[in-house]
Amino acid sequence: MEHDALDAGEARYELVISVDARRSGQYDDAEKPRMRERIYRVLETAFAQAGVGRDTVHMEDRGDGVLVSVPGRIAVTRLLGLWMVEVHENLREENRSLLVPLGLRVAMHVGPVRHDSRGISGRAVDLTCRLADSAVARQLLDRERADLVLAVSDSLYVDVVSAGGKFIEPARFSRARLALKEGEVSAWFHLPGRPAPDIGPIAPEEPSAPVGGPPAAPVGGPEAALAAMDAALAARAAAAAGRRVDDSDRDEEDGPDRYRAQGDLSVHRNNVYQQPVHIGRVTGDTPRKD
């Protein structure tokens, strides 16, 4: 893409698009090149189908995704509408032959962008990337078992999406508040081909383990790890005793139960035994005692 000026100090208002692959860290070295090929095939085919020349947009490779800027002479509605429809359809076609479908998080925002010989920069770029990487975008994609999630900035929704247009349905977007590094912002989320998503409660993100690797460690250090272990053991013990781990299910005088143990653990409470019973297990040659 040629620019009239390559002065890094001169900003232009452009549409910024960030595209990230779902759980890209779980792809091994042999699979990542194929994943990248699929992403580029999906995006570049969609540009052609939407009538947007590949040489009119700026694209930067991000390893597990792509960063795009589109000059102001190309209507934003074309990217929000027709281009997104084609991206979704191309992605669905790619996924027909995959055991593990490729999922994409796409974010859009319009703002001042600076170009230099190495790429683009600016707060508009930062915000767009944050939206694509947000917990809401990640968890919506997983929870709804979707191929694609679109996140747009609040200003882009107000200025463009809310007016509607061809393939743009504002009623199918849902608003959410995001806590980003730069502070809290509002954003709007859309799952193509579906009603407005129910954002619901979004849990804090935890690092995911590679496929076949060990489970991720709980966030928060040793104390959090012990707390998680306590909760898991308490749940297992309560299940063995036929009770839920729930404050409403406890007798007031009992108080909260916490367990930390090695090996086997069983919980017995308020039981009436009509004959001698054996609790525990017999190991080795130790004589059994009732």
Coordinates of C-alpha atoms in Angstrom, one line a residue:
M1 CA 0.0 0.0 0.0
E2 CA 1.4 3.4 -1.0
H3 CA 1.0 6.4 1.2
D4 CA 1.1 10.1 0.2
A5 CA 3.4 10.6 3.2
L6 CA 5.4 8.3 5.3
D7 CA 6.0 10.8 8.1
A8 CA 5.4 8.9 11.3
G9 CA 4.2 12.2 12.9
E10 CA 1.3 12.5 10.5
A11 CA -1.8 10.6 11.6
R12 CA -4.7 9.6 9.3
Y13 CA -8.2 8.5 10.4
E14 CA -8.5 4.9 9.3
L15 CA -10.4 1.7 10.1
V16 CA -8.2 -0.6 12.1
I17 CA -8.9 -4.3 12.1
S18 CA -7.3 -6.8 14.5
V19 CA -7.7 -10.6 13.8
D20 CA -6.5 -13.2 16.3
A21 CA -6.8 -17.0 16.2
R22 CA -8.5 -18.8 19.1
R23 CA -6.0 -20.6 21.5
S24 CA -3.2 -20.2 19.1
G25 CA -0.7 -21.3 21.7
Q26 CA -2.1 -24.8 21.6
Y27 CA -1.0 -25.3 18.0
D28 CA 2.3 -27.1 17.6
D29 CA 5.1 -25.9 15.3
A30 CA 4.0 -28.2 12.5
E31 CA 0.4 -27.0 12.6
K32 CA 0.9 -23.2 13.0
P33 CA 1.9 -22.6 9.3
R34 CA -1.3 -24.3 8.2
M35 CA -3.3 -22.2 10.7
R36 CA -1.7 -19.1 9.3
E37 CA -2.5 -20.1 5.7
R38 CA -6.1 -20.6 6.6
I39 CA -6.3 -17.1 8.2
Y40 CA -4.8 -15.4 5.2
R41 CA -7.0 -17.4 2.8
V42 CA -10.2 -16.5 4.8
L43 CA -9.3 -12.8 5.0
E44 CA -7.9 -12.2 1.5
T45 CA -10.7 -14.1 -0.2
A46 CA -13.2 -12.0 1.7
F47 CA -11.5 -8.7 0.5
A48 CA -11.8 -9.9 -3.1
Q49 CA -15.4 -10.9 -2.6
A50 CA -16.2 -7.5 -1.0
G51 CA -14.6 -5.6 -3.8
V52 CA -11.8 -4.3 -1.7
G53 CA -8.5 -4.5 -3.6
R54 CA -5.7 -6.2 -1.6
D55 CA -3.3 -3.5 -2.6
T56 CA -5.5 -0.8 -1.1
V57 CA -5.2 -2.0 2.5
H58 CA -2.3 -2.4 4.8
M59 CA -1.7 -5.8 6.4
E60 CA 0.8 -6.8 9.1
D61 CA 1.5 -10.3 10.1
R62 CA 1.2 -11.0 13.9
G63 CA 2.1 -14.6 14.0
D64 CA -1.2 -15.9 15.2
G65 CA -3.2 -13.2 13.5
V66 CA -3.2 -10.1 11.2
L67 CA -3.4 -6.4 11.8
V68 CA -5.1 -4.4 9.1
S69 CA -5.7 -0.7 8.4
V70 CA -8.1 0.5 5.7
P71 CA -7.9 4.0 4.3
G72 CA -10.9 6.4 4.7
R73 CA -11.8 6.3 1.0
I74 CA -13.2 2.8 1.5
A75 CA -16.5 2.8 3.2
V76 CA -16.4 1.4 6.8
T77 CA -19.9 -0.1 6.2
R78 CA -18.5 -2.3 3.5
L79 CA -16.0 -3.9 6.0
L80 CA -18.6 -4.1 8.8
G81 CA -21.2 -5.5 6.5
L82 CA -20.3 -7.5 3.4
W83 CA -16.6 -8.2 4.3
M84 CA -17.6 -9.6 7.7
V85 CA -20.3 -11.8 6.0
E86 CA -17.7 -13.2 3.6
V87 CA -15.1 -13.7 6.4
H88 CA -17.7 -15.7 8.3
E89 CA -18.7 -17.8 5.3
N90 CA -15.1 -18.5 4.3
L91 CA -14.2 -19.5 7.8
R92 CA -17.2 -21.9 8.0
E93 CA -16.0 -23.5 4.7
E94 CA -12.5 -23.9 6.0
N95 CA -13.8 -25.5 9.2
R96 CA -15.8 -28.2 7.4
S97 CA -12.7 -30.3 7.0
L98 CA -11.1 -29.6 10.4
L99 CA -11.5 -31.8 13.5
V100 CA -10.6 -28.8 15.6
P101 CA -12.3 -25.7 14.0
L102 CA -10.4 -22.5 13.6
G103 CA -11.9 -19.7 15.6
L104 CA -11.3 -16.0 15.0
R105 CA -11.6 -12.9 17.1
V106 CA -12.1 -9.8 15.0
A107 CA -12.0 -6.2 16.4
M108 CA -12.6 -2.9 14.7
H109 CA -12.1 0.8 15.6
V110 CA -11.7 4.0 13.6
G111 CA -9.1 6.5 14.8
P112 CA -5.8 8.2 14.0
V113 CA -3.2 5.9 12.7
R114 CA 0.5 6.6 12.0
H115 CA 2.4 4.8 9.3
D116 CA 6.1 4.3 9.0
S117 CA 8.4 1.9 7.2
R118 CA 7.7 -0.8 9.8
G119 CA 4.0 -0.7 10.1
I120 CA 1.3 1.2 11.9
S121 CA 1.0 2.6 15.5
G122 CA -1.2 4.8 17.6
R123 CA -3.8 4.5 20.4
A124 CA -6.4 3.4 17.8
V125 CA -4.2 0.4 17.0
D126 CA -3.7 -0.4 20.7
L127 CA -7.4 -0.2 21.5
T128 CA -8.4 -2.4 18.6
C129 CA -5.9 -5.1 19.6
R130 CA -7.1 -4.9 23.2
L131 CA -10.7 -5.5 22.1
A132 CA -9.8 -8.6 20.1
D133 CA -7.8 -9.9 23.0
S134 CA -10.4 -9.1 25.7
A135 CA -11.9 -11.7 28.0
V136 CA -15.3 -11.1 26.7
A137 CA -14.3 -11.9 23.1
R138 CA -12.4 -15.0 24.2
Q139 CA -15.1 -16.4 26.4
L140 CA -17.9 -15.6 24.0
L141 CA -16.2 -17.5 21.3
D142 CA -15.7 -20.6 23.5
R143 CA -19.0 -20.5 25.5
E144 CA -21.2 -20.0 22.4
R145 CA -19.1 -22.6 20.3
A146 CA -18.9 -20.0 17.6
D147 CA -16.5 -19.7 14.7
L148 CA -16.2 -15.9 14.8
V149 CA -16.8 -13.1 17.2
L150 CA -16.7 -9.4 16.2
A151 CA -15.9 -6.6 18.7
V152 CA -16.3 -2.9 17.8
S153 CA -15.4 0.1 19.8
D154 CA -18.2 2.2 21.4
S155 CA -17.5 5.1 19.1
L156 CA -17.7 2.9 16.0
Y157 CA -21.0 1.4 17.1
V158 CA -22.5 4.9 17.8
D159 CA -21.2 6.5 14.6
V160 CA -21.7 3.6 12.1
V161 CA -23.3 0.4 13.4
S162 CA -26.3 2.0 15.1
A163 CA -27.4 3.4 11.8
G164 CA -27.6 0.0 10.3
G165 CA -27.0 -0.8 6.7
K166 CA -26.5 -3.8 4.3
F167 CA -25.6 -6.8 6.4
I168 CA -25.3 -4.6 9.5
E169 CA -27.9 -5.2 12.2
P170 CA -27.3 -3.1 15.4
A171 CA -29.9 -5.1 17.3
R172 CA -27.6 -8.2 17.1
F173 CA -24.8 -6.4 19.1
S174 CA -24.5 -6.5 22.9
R175 CA -22.6 -3.9 25.0
A176 CA -20.1 -4.7 27.6
R177 CA -17.7 -2.8 29.9
L178 CA -14.1 -3.9 29.7
A179 CA -11.3 -3.3 32.2
L180 CA -8.3 -2.6 29.9
K181 CA -4.8 -1.6 30.8
E182 CA -5.6 2.0 29.8
G183 CA -8.8 2.0 31.9
E184 CA -12.4 1.0 31.5
V185 CA -14.1 1.2 28.1
S186 CA -17.3 0.2 26.5
A187 CA -17.4 -2.1 23.5
W188 CA -20.0 -4.0 21.5
F189 CA -19.9 -7.7 20.6
H190 CA -21.6 -9.6 17.8
L191 CA -21.7 -13.3 16.7
P192 CA -22.4 -13.3 12.9
G193 CA -25.6 -15.2 12.0
R194 CA -26.9 -15.2 15.6
P195 CA -29.0 -13.0 17.9
A196 CA -27.4 -10.5 20.2
P197 CA -25.1 -12.5 22.6
D198 CA -25.9 -12.7 26.3
I199 CA -22.6 -11.3 27.7
G200 CA -23.4 -12.6 31.2
P201 CA -20.7 -12.9 33.9
I202 CA -17.2 -13.1 32.4
A203 CA -14.7 -15.0 34.6
P204 CA -11.1 -13.7 34.9
E205 CA -8.8 -15.2 32.2
E206 CA -6.5 -18.0 33.2
P207 CA -3.6 -19.2 31.1
S208 CA -4.4 -22.3 29.0
A209 CA -2.2 -25.3 28.8
P210 CA -1.0 -26.6 25.5
V211 CA -2.9 -29.6 24.0
G212 CA -1.6 -32.7 25.8
G213 CA 0.3 -30.7 28.3
P214 CA -0.1 -30.3 32.1
P215 CA -3.1 -28.2 33.4
A216 CA -2.4 -24.5 33.9
A217 CA -1.5 -23.4 37.4
P218 CA -4.1 -21.3 39.2
V219 CA -3.6 -17.6 39.0
G220 CA -2.5 -15.9 42.2
G221 CA 0.5 -17.9 43.5
P222 CA 0.8 -20.6 46.2
E223 CA -2.1 -19.3 48.3
A224 CA -4.5 -19.5 45.3
A225 CA -3.3 -23.0 44.5
L226 CA -3.9 -24.2 48.1
A227 CA -7.3 -22.6 48.1
A228 CA -8.2 -24.3 44.8
M229 CA -7.0 -27.6 46.3
D230 CA -9.1 -27.1 49.4
A231 CA -12.2 -26.4 47.3
A232 CA -11.7 -29.4 45.1
L233 CA -11.2 -31.7 48.1
A234 CA -14.2 -30.3 49.9
A235 CA -16.3 -30.8 46.8
R236 CA -15.2 -34.4 46.5
A237 CA -15.8 -35.1 50.2
A238 CA -19.3 -33.6 50.1
A239 CA -20.2 -35.5 47.0
A240 CA -19.1 -38.8 48.7
A241 CA -21.4 -37.9 51.6
G242 CA -24.3 -37.0 49.3
R243 CA -24.3 -33.3 50.1
R244 CA -23.6 -30.1 48.1
V245 CA -20.9 -27.7 48.9
D246 CA -23.2 -24.7 49.5
D247 CA -23.6 -22.4 52.5
S248 CA -27.3 -22.8 52.4
D249 CA -26.9 -26.6 52.7
R250 CA -25.0 -26.4 56.0
D251 CA -26.3 -26.5 59.5
E252 CA -25.7 -23.2 61.2
E253 CA -23.8 -24.8 64.0
D254 CA -21.5 -26.8 61.6
G255 CA -19.7 -23.8 60.2
P256 CA -17.7 -24.0 57.0
D257 CA -15.8 -27.2 56.2
R258 CA -12.3 -27.2 54.8
Y259 CA -10.2 -30.2 54.0
R260 CA -6.6 -30.6 53.1
A261 CA -5.4 -34.2 53.0
Q262 CA -3.2 -36.7 51.3
G263 CA -4.6 -40.1 50.0
D264 CA -8.2 -41.2 50.7
L265 CA -10.7 -38.9 52.5
S266 CA -14.3 -39.6 53.5
V267 CA -16.8 -37.5 55.4
H268 CA -19.4 -39.0 57.8
R269 CA -21.9 -36.8 59.5
N270 CA -25.2 -37.4 61.3
N271 CA -25.3 -41.1 60.3
V272 CA -27.1 -43.8 62.3
Y273 CA -25.5 -47.2 62.1
Q274 CA -27.7 -50.3 62.9
Q275 CA -24.7 -52.7 63.1
P276 CA -20.9 -52.5 63.4
V277 CA -19.3 -50.9 60.3
H278 CA -15.8 -50.6 58.9
I279 CA -14.6 -47.2 57.8
G280 CA -11.4 -46.9 55.9
R281 CA -9.5 -49.5 53.9
V282 CA -7.3 -52.5 54.7
T283 CA -3.8 -52.5 53.3
G284 CA -1.1 -55.2 53.5
D285 CA -1.5 -57.8 56.2
T286 CA -3.0 -55.4 58.8
P287 CA -5.9 -57.2 60.6
R288 CA -9.3 -55.7 60.0
K289 CA -10.9 -54.0 63.0
D290 CA -14.6 -53.1 63.1

